PDB file of C-alpha atoms in Angstrom:
ATOM      1  CA  GLY A   1       0.032  -0.031   0.109  1.00  0.00           C
ATOM      2  CA  ALA A   2       0.988   3.998  -0.352  1.00  0.00           C
ATOM      3  CA  GLY A   3       1.256   4.185   3.349  1.00  0.00           C
ATOM      4  CA  VAL A   4       1.164   2.430   6.960  1.00  0.00           C
ATOM      5  CA  SER A   5      -2.365   1.062   7.550  1.00  0.00           C
ATOM      6  CA  GLN A   6      -3.414   0.355  10.804  1.00  0.00           C
ATOM      7  CA  SER A   7      -6.732  -1.241  12.083  1.00  0.00           C
ATOM      8  CA  PRO A   8      -8.997  -1.366  13.793  1.00  0.00           C
ATOM      9  CA  ARG A   9      -9.079   2.706  13.562  1.00  0.00           C
ATOM     10  CA  TYR A  10     -11.116   2.455  16.907  1.00  0.00           C
ATOM     11  CA  LYS A  11     -11.365   0.114  19.629  1.00  0.00           C
ATOM     12  CA  VAL A  12     -13.576  -0.604  23.185  1.00  0.00           C
ATOM     13  CA  ALA A  13     -12.666  -3.062  25.009  1.00  0.00           C
ATOM     14  CA  LYS A  14     -14.115  -4.238  28.509  1.00  0.00           C
ATOM     15  CA  ARG A  15     -11.887  -4.063  31.449  1.00  0.00           C
ATOM     16  CA  GLY A  16     -10.098  -8.006  31.040  1.00  0.00           C
ATOM     17  CA  GLN A  17     -10.686  -8.570  27.428  1.00  0.00           C
ATOM     18  CA  ASP A  18      -7.800  -9.270  25.254  1.00  0.00           C
ATOM     19  CA  VAL A  19      -7.397  -7.235  22.020  1.00  0.00           C
ATOM     20  CA  ALA A  20      -5.273  -7.608  18.973  1.00  0.00           C
ATOM     21  CA  LEU A  21      -4.473  -4.675  17.027  1.00  0.00           C
ATOM     22  CA  ARG A  22      -2.848  -5.187  13.573  1.00  0.00           C
ATOM     23  CA  CYS A  23      -0.429  -2.898  11.430  1.00  0.00           C
ATOM     24  CA  ASP A  24       0.375  -3.149   7.705  1.00  0.00           C
ATOM     25  CA  PRO A  25       3.910  -1.522   7.111  1.00  0.00           C
ATOM     26  CA  ILE A  26       4.962  -0.165   3.800  1.00  0.00           C
ATOM     27  CA  SER A  27       5.746  -2.983   1.354  1.00  0.00           C
ATOM     28  CA  GLY A  28       9.689  -3.681   1.686  1.00  0.00           C
ATOM     29  CA  HIS A  29      10.383  -2.082   5.111  1.00  0.00           C
ATOM     30  CA  VAL A  30      12.614  -3.837   7.051  1.00  0.00           C
ATOM     31  CA  SER A  31      11.788  -1.811  10.351  1.00  0.00           C
ATOM     32  CA  LEU A  32       9.142  -1.654  12.554  1.00  0.00           C
ATOM     33  CA  PHE A  33       8.276   0.303  15.529  1.00  0.00           C
ATOM     34  CA  TRP A  34       5.156   0.724  17.886  1.00  0.00           C
ATOM     35  CA  TYR A  35       4.530   3.445  20.008  1.00  0.00           C
ATOM     36  CA  GLN A  36       1.955   3.970  22.666  1.00  0.00           C
ATOM     37  CA  GLN A  37       0.510   7.659  22.959  1.00  0.00           C
ATOM     38  CA  ALA A  38      -1.093   8.704  26.129  1.00  0.00           C
ATOM     39  CA  LEU A  39      -4.019  11.377  26.238  1.00  0.00           C
ATOM     40  CA  GLY A  40      -1.930  14.858  25.958  1.00  0.00           C
ATOM     41  CA  GLN A  41       1.082  12.930  26.124  1.00  0.00           C
ATOM     42  CA  GLY A  42       3.853  12.557  23.043  1.00  0.00           C
ATOM     43  CA  PRO A  43       4.459   8.661  21.890  1.00  0.00           C
ATOM     44  CA  GLU A  44       6.597   6.277  23.898  1.00  0.00           C
ATOM     45  CA  PHE A  45       8.133   3.530  22.186  1.00  0.00           C
ATOM     46  CA  LEU A  46       6.974   0.066  22.802  1.00  0.00           C
ATOM     47  CA  THR A  47       8.992  -2.457  20.534  1.00  0.00           C
ATOM     48  CA  TYR A  48      11.081  -2.698  17.797  1.00  0.00           C
ATOM     49  CA  PHE A  49      11.411  -5.417  14.615  1.00  0.00           C
ATOM     50  CA  GLN A  50      13.760  -5.803  12.275  1.00  0.00           C
ATOM     51  CA  ASN A  51      12.114  -7.965   9.756  1.00  0.00           C
ATOM     52  CA  GLU A  52      10.736 -10.848  11.872  1.00  0.00           C
ATOM     53  CA  ALA A  53      13.258 -10.293  14.750  1.00  0.00           C
ATOM     54  CA  GLN A  54      11.803  -8.532  17.829  1.00  0.00           C
ATOM     55  CA  LEU A  55      14.895  -7.030  18.882  1.00  0.00           C
ATOM     56  CA  ASP A  56      13.877  -4.600  21.640  1.00  0.00           C
ATOM     57  CA  LYS A  57      10.697  -5.178  23.487  1.00  0.00           C
ATOM     58  CA  SER A  58      12.034  -2.679  26.553  1.00  0.00           C
ATOM     59  CA  GLY A  59       9.210  -0.685  26.258  1.00  0.00           C
ATOM     60  CA  LEU A  60       6.350  -2.787  26.428  1.00  0.00           C
ATOM     61  CA  PRO A  61       4.493  -2.014  30.086  1.00  0.00           C
ATOM     62  CA  SER A  62       3.970  -5.272  31.030  1.00  0.00           C
ATOM     63  CA  ASP A  63       3.593  -8.691  30.562  1.00  0.00           C
ATOM     64  CA  ARG A  64       0.069  -8.702  29.274  1.00  0.00           C
ATOM     65  CA  PHE A  65       1.920  -7.139  26.135  1.00  0.00           C
ATOM     66  CA  PHE A  66       2.648  -9.162  23.088  1.00  0.00           C
ATOM     67  CA  ALA A  67       4.209  -7.853  19.797  1.00  0.00           C
ATOM     68  CA  GLU A  68       4.608 -10.525  16.913  1.00  0.00           C
ATOM     69  CA  ARG A  69       5.874  -9.995  13.047  1.00  0.00           C
ATOM     70  CA  PRO A  70       5.671 -13.480  12.175  1.00  0.00           C
ATOM     71  CA  GLU A  71       6.603 -13.137   8.553  1.00  0.00           C
ATOM     72  CA  GLY A  72       8.466  -9.497   8.663  1.00  0.00           C
ATOM     73  CA  SER A  73       5.502  -7.825   7.202  1.00  0.00           C
ATOM     74  CA  VAL A  74       2.805  -7.446   8.920  1.00  0.00           C
ATOM     75  CA  SER A  75       2.624  -7.059  12.869  1.00  0.00           C
ATOM     76  CA  THR A  76       0.200  -7.576  15.615  1.00  0.00           C
ATOM     77  CA  LEU A  77       0.276  -6.020  19.245  1.00  0.00           C
ATOM     78  CA  LYS A  78      -1.967  -8.121  21.748  1.00  0.00           C
ATOM     79  CA  ILE A  79      -2.993  -6.578  24.917  1.00  0.00           C
ATOM     80  CA  GLN A  80      -4.311  -9.244  27.686  1.00  0.00           C
ATOM     81  CA  ARG A  81      -6.574  -8.754  30.266  1.00  0.00           C
ATOM     82  CA  THR A  82      -6.699  -5.044  29.375  1.00  0.00           C
ATOM     83  CA  GLN A  83      -6.693  -2.530  32.176  1.00  0.00           C
ATOM     84  CA  GLN A  84      -8.290   1.394  31.924  1.00  0.00           C
ATOM     85  CA  GLU A  85      -4.659   2.458  32.104  1.00  0.00           C
ATOM     86  CA  ASP A  86      -3.996   0.766  28.884  1.00  0.00           C
ATOM     87  CA  SER A  87      -6.362   3.255  27.143  1.00  0.00           C
ATOM     88  CA  ALA A  88      -4.105   4.983  24.111  1.00  0.00           C
ATOM     89  CA  VAL A  89      -3.374   5.688  20.961  1.00  0.00           C
ATOM     90  CA  TYR A  90      -1.401   2.995  19.603  1.00  0.00           C
ATOM     91  CA  LEU A  91       0.627   4.137  16.312  1.00  0.00           C
ATOM     92  CA  CYS A  92       2.681   1.735  14.120  1.00  0.00           C
ATOM     93  CA  ALA A  93       5.570   3.192  12.225  1.00  0.00           C
ATOM     94  CA  SER A  94       7.938   1.479   9.558  1.00  0.00           C
ATOM     95  CA  SER A  95      10.977   2.673   7.908  1.00  0.00           C
ATOM     96  CA  LEU A  96      13.214   0.801   5.111  1.00  0.00           C
ATOM     97  CA  VAL A  97      16.481   0.908   7.274  1.00  0.00           C
ATOM     98  CA  ALA A  98      16.478   1.250  11.059  1.00  0.00           C
ATOM     99  CA  GLY A  99      17.471   4.668  12.242  1.00  0.00           C
ATOM    100  CA  GLU A 100      15.970   6.455   9.076  1.00  0.00           C
ATOM    101  CA  SER A 101      13.896   8.430  11.557  1.00  0.00           C
ATOM    102  CA  GLU A 102      13.392  11.230   8.323  1.00  0.00           C
ATOM    103  CA  LYS A 103      12.338   8.121   6.605  1.00  0.00           C
ATOM    104  CA  LEU A 104      10.202   6.563   9.278  1.00  0.00           C
ATOM    105  CA  PHE A 105       6.379   6.491   8.359  1.00  0.00           C
ATOM    106  CA  PHE A 106       3.765   6.410  11.141  1.00  0.00           C
ATOM    107  CA  GLY A 107       0.196   5.082  10.266  1.00  0.00           C
ATOM    108  CA  SER A 108      -2.802   7.163  11.998  1.00  0.00           C
ATOM    109  CA  GLY A 109      -2.952   5.021  14.914  1.00  0.00           C
ATOM    110  CA  THR A 110      -5.856   2.780  17.001  1.00  0.00           C
ATOM    111  CA  GLN A 111      -7.488   4.495  19.602  1.00  0.00           C
ATOM    112  CA  LEU A 112      -8.200   2.168  22.682  1.00  0.00           C
ATOM    113  CA  SER A 113     -10.596   2.468  25.010  1.00  0.00           C
ATOM    114  CA  VAL A 114     -11.110   0.474  27.924  1.00  0.00           C
ATOM    115  CA  LEU A 115     -13.954   0.626  29.904  1.00  0.00           C
TER     116      LEU A 115
ATOM    117  CA  ASP B   1      10.730   9.840  32.956  1.00  0.00           C
ATOM    118  CA  GLN B   2      10.285  12.669  30.319  1.00  0.00           C
ATOM    119  CA  GLN B   3      13.704  13.226  28.732  1.00  0.00           C
ATOM    120  CA  VAL B   4      11.956  15.513  26.096  1.00  0.00           C
ATOM    121  CA  LYS B   5       9.670  18.313  27.127  1.00  0.00           C
ATOM    122  CA  GLN B   6       7.722  20.920  25.365  1.00  0.00           C
ATOM    123  CA  ASN B   7       6.339  23.000  28.005  1.00  0.00           C
ATOM    124  CA  SER B   8       3.828  25.051  25.904  1.00  0.00           C
ATOM    125  CA  PRO B   9       1.399  22.869  24.813  1.00  0.00           C
ATOM    126  CA  SER B  10      -0.359  25.411  22.892  1.00  0.00           C
ATOM    127  CA  LEU B  11       0.556  28.474  20.586  1.00  0.00           C
ATOM    128  CA  SER B  12      -1.893  31.033  18.939  1.00  0.00           C
ATOM    129  CA  VAL B  13      -0.480  32.814  15.739  1.00  0.00           C
ATOM    130  CA  GLN B  14      -1.427  35.283  13.423  1.00  0.00           C
ATOM    131  CA  GLU B  15      -1.258  34.194   9.642  1.00  0.00           C
ATOM    132  CA  GLY B  16       2.178  35.465   8.205  1.00  0.00           C
ATOM    133  CA  ARG B  17       3.493  36.085  11.719  1.00  0.00           C
ATOM    134  CA  ILE B  18       6.514  33.808  12.825  1.00  0.00           C
ATOM    135  CA  SER B  19       5.739  30.947  15.096  1.00  0.00           C
ATOM    136  CA  ILE B  20       8.535  29.751  17.729  1.00  0.00           C
ATOM    137  CA  LEU B  21       8.071  26.045  19.297  1.00  0.00           C
ATOM    138  CA  ASN B  22      10.314  25.384  22.017  1.00  0.00           C
ATOM    139  CA  CYS B  23      11.881  22.117  23.368  1.00  0.00           C
ATOM    140  CA  ASP B  24      14.132  21.225  26.094  1.00  0.00           C
ATOM    141  CA  TYR B  25      15.654  17.717  26.937  1.00  0.00           C
ATOM    142  CA  THR B  26      17.676  16.126  29.802  1.00  0.00           C
ATOM    143  CA  ASN B  27      19.584  13.390  28.134  1.00  0.00           C
ATOM    144  CA  SER B  28      22.937  14.512  26.895  1.00  0.00           C
ATOM    145  CA  MET B  29      23.793  11.584  24.931  1.00  0.00           C
ATOM    146  CA  PHE B  30      20.899  12.644  22.606  1.00  0.00           C
ATOM    147  CA  ASP B  31      22.926  14.231  19.363  1.00  0.00           C
ATOM    148  CA  TYR B  32      19.753  13.724  16.773  1.00  0.00           C
ATOM    149  CA  PHE B  33      16.877  15.570  16.978  1.00  0.00           C
ATOM    150  CA  LEU B  34      13.703  15.788  14.725  1.00  0.00           C
ATOM    151  CA  TRP B  35      10.508  17.484  14.381  1.00  0.00           C
ATOM    152  CA  TYR B  36       7.097  15.968  13.516  1.00  0.00           C
ATOM    153  CA  LYS B  37       3.729  17.291  12.664  1.00  0.00           C
ATOM    154  CA  LYS B  38       0.613  15.799  13.167  1.00  0.00           C
ATOM    155  CA  TYR B  39      -2.884  16.549  11.928  1.00  0.00           C
ATOM    156  CA  PRO B  40      -5.981  15.219  13.419  1.00  0.00           C
ATOM    157  CA  ALA B  41      -6.608  11.499  12.591  1.00  0.00           C
ATOM    158  CA  GLU B  42      -3.268  10.932  11.225  1.00  0.00           C
ATOM    159  CA  GLY B  43       0.199   9.873  12.310  1.00  0.00           C
ATOM    160  CA  PRO B  44       3.028  12.141  12.979  1.00  0.00           C
ATOM    161  CA  THR B  45       5.105  12.838   9.575  1.00  0.00           C
ATOM    162  CA  PHE B  46       8.552  13.989   9.985  1.00  0.00           C
ATOM    163  CA  LEU B  47       9.473  17.882   9.152  1.00  0.00           C
ATOM    164  CA  ILE B  48      12.452  18.873   9.814  1.00  0.00           C
ATOM    165  CA  SER B  49      15.827  17.244  11.463  1.00  0.00           C
ATOM    166  CA  ILE B  50      19.428  18.763  13.102  1.00  0.00           C
ATOM    167  CA  SER B  51      22.262  16.938  14.505  1.00  0.00           C
ATOM    168  CA  SER B  52      24.420  18.165  17.557  1.00  0.00           C
ATOM    169  CA  ILE B  53      27.419  18.956  15.144  1.00  0.00           C
ATOM    170  CA  LYS B  54      24.953  22.067  13.596  1.00  0.00           C
ATOM    171  CA  ASP B  55      23.374  24.726  15.466  1.00  0.00           C
ATOM    172  CA  LYS B  56      20.994  25.510  12.666  1.00  0.00           C
ATOM    173  CA  ASN B  57      19.171  23.806   9.683  1.00  0.00           C
ATOM    174  CA  GLU B  58      16.805  25.345   7.307  1.00  0.00           C
ATOM    175  CA  ASP B  59      14.128  23.862   5.033  1.00  0.00           C
ATOM    176  CA  GLY B  60      12.178  26.689   3.478  1.00  0.00           C
ATOM    177  CA  ARG B  61       9.864  27.988   6.101  1.00  0.00           C
ATOM    178  CA  PHE B  62      11.065  25.933   8.669  1.00  0.00           C
ATOM    179  CA  THR B  63      14.062  26.611  10.481  1.00  0.00           C
ATOM    180  CA  VAL B  64      15.452  24.460  13.855  1.00  0.00           C
ATOM    181  CA  PHE B  65      18.204  26.015  16.113  1.00  0.00           C
ATOM    182  CA  LEU B  66      19.887  23.920  18.601  1.00  0.00           C
ATOM    183  CA  ASN B  67      21.295  25.503  21.358  1.00  0.00           C
ATOM    184  CA  LYS B  68      23.891  22.230  23.274  1.00  0.00           C
ATOM    185  CA  SER B  69      25.260  23.974  26.351  1.00  0.00           C
ATOM    186  CA  ALA B  70      21.283  25.009  27.200  1.00  0.00           C
ATOM    187  CA  LYS B  71      19.746  21.336  26.100  1.00  0.00           C
ATOM    188  CA  HIS B  72      17.341  23.560  24.106  1.00  0.00           C
ATOM    189  CA  LEU B  73      15.888  23.333  20.516  1.00  0.00           C
ATOM    190  CA  SER B  74      13.450  25.513  18.825  1.00  0.00           C
ATOM    191  CA  LEU B  75      11.384  25.270  15.722  1.00  0.00           C
ATOM    192  CA  HIS B  76      10.468  28.479  13.555  1.00  0.00           C
ATOM    193  CA  ILE B  77       8.241  28.561  11.040  1.00  0.00           C
ATOM    194  CA  VAL B  78       8.102  31.816   9.078  1.00  0.00           C
ATOM    195  CA  PRO B  79       5.722  32.823   7.920  1.00  0.00           C
ATOM    196  CA  SER B  80       3.117  30.873   9.428  1.00  0.00           C
ATOM    197  CA  GLN B  81       0.223  29.922   7.205  1.00  0.00           C
ATOM    198  CA  PRO B  82      -3.431  28.324   7.881  1.00  0.00           C
ATOM    199  CA  GLY B  83      -2.091  24.872   6.718  1.00  0.00           C
ATOM    200  CA  ASP B  84       0.578  25.050   9.561  1.00  0.00           C
ATOM    201  CA  SER B  85      -2.115  24.410  12.264  1.00  0.00           C
ATOM    202  CA  ALA B  86      -1.137  21.113  13.530  1.00  0.00           C
ATOM    203  CA  VAL B  87       0.179  19.424  16.774  1.00  0.00           C
ATOM    204  CA  TYR B  88       4.352  19.698  16.608  1.00  0.00           C
ATOM    205  CA  PHE B  89       6.309  17.198  18.268  1.00  0.00           C
ATOM    206  CA  CYS B  90       9.865  17.667  19.385  1.00  0.00           C
ATOM    207  CA  ALA B  91      11.688  14.052  19.305  1.00  0.00           C
ATOM    208  CA  ALA B  92      15.270  13.106  19.972  1.00  0.00           C
ATOM    209  CA  ARG B  93      17.581  10.342  19.774  1.00  0.00           C
ATOM    210  CA  ARG B  94      21.279   9.022  20.238  1.00  0.00           C
ATOM    211  CA  GLY B  95      23.161   8.197  16.639  1.00  0.00           C
ATOM    212  CA  ASP B  96      23.906   5.076  17.413  1.00  0.00           C
ATOM    213  CA  ASP B  97      20.220   4.309  18.736  1.00  0.00           C
ATOM    214  CA  TYR B  98      16.834   3.681  16.528  1.00  0.00           C
ATOM    215  CA  LYS B  99      14.608   4.265  19.329  1.00  0.00           C
ATOM    216  CA  LEU B 100      12.892   8.392  19.709  1.00  0.00           C
ATOM    217  CA  SER B 101      11.904   9.970  22.324  1.00  0.00           C
ATOM    218  CA  PHE B 102       9.233  12.651  22.127  1.00  0.00           C
ATOM    219  CA  GLY B 103       8.112  15.344  23.957  1.00  0.00           C
ATOM    220  CA  ALA B 104       4.303  15.963  24.569  1.00  0.00           C
ATOM    221  CA  GLY B 105       3.327  18.183  21.358  1.00  0.00           C
ATOM    222  CA  THR B 106       2.661  21.915  20.962  1.00  0.00           C
ATOM    223  CA  THR B 107      -0.641  22.649  18.948  1.00  0.00           C
ATOM    224  CA  VAL B 108      -0.157  25.274  16.818  1.00  0.00           C
ATOM    225  CA  THR B 109      -3.375  27.294  15.548  1.00  0.00           C
ATOM    226  CA  VAL B 110      -2.924  29.656  12.938  1.00  0.00           C
ATOM    227  CA  ARG B 111      -5.503  32.661  12.598  1.00  0.00           C
ATOM    228  CA  ALA B 112      -6.575  33.686   9.192  1.00  0.00           C
TER     229      ALA B 112
END
């Protein structure tokens, strides 16, 4: 596709429910990032993939958060037993080469609301 | 622990005038700085960057200034246009890192 695509655009979950957020990066992009943006804050790093390898998951807030990119393209961020503090916009970004922040393309995000 | 801070949540400026957005950072290891622009319902898009070996970088109407000793950078938009109305994020990273640390953003409104 022309850009990074994320789905769903909005997700409402009841506390305790599991959710899965999908990211389709730009075709051929090696690097894929997930960021979490809480209301009124800037994006915060969650995890980084280079192809299918998850090289850094230091930003994941708890073991309820899990991300995968099994074939080196589409990625899924899964949150188990959602809590109210998980409410945020989850942004996916991809780039052709790691570290090319000028050429980091973001999706529109998934807005997660946990009730 | 916020390592990048944008202390002005909002800025209102008249069309044609200068917009000045400020950003402070605390991590002295940061050596690459970027500004991203974000419209509602869209993801952030890259605007301009500066390496720590420079103190100024200009791209059209946008200029970024870096003061390393003060750990401060600013973005100047001259002249401001209605299409510049957006949220602007300051971001920083170490040169050998891929992770970006973002500020909380400044919402710019350009009045006609």
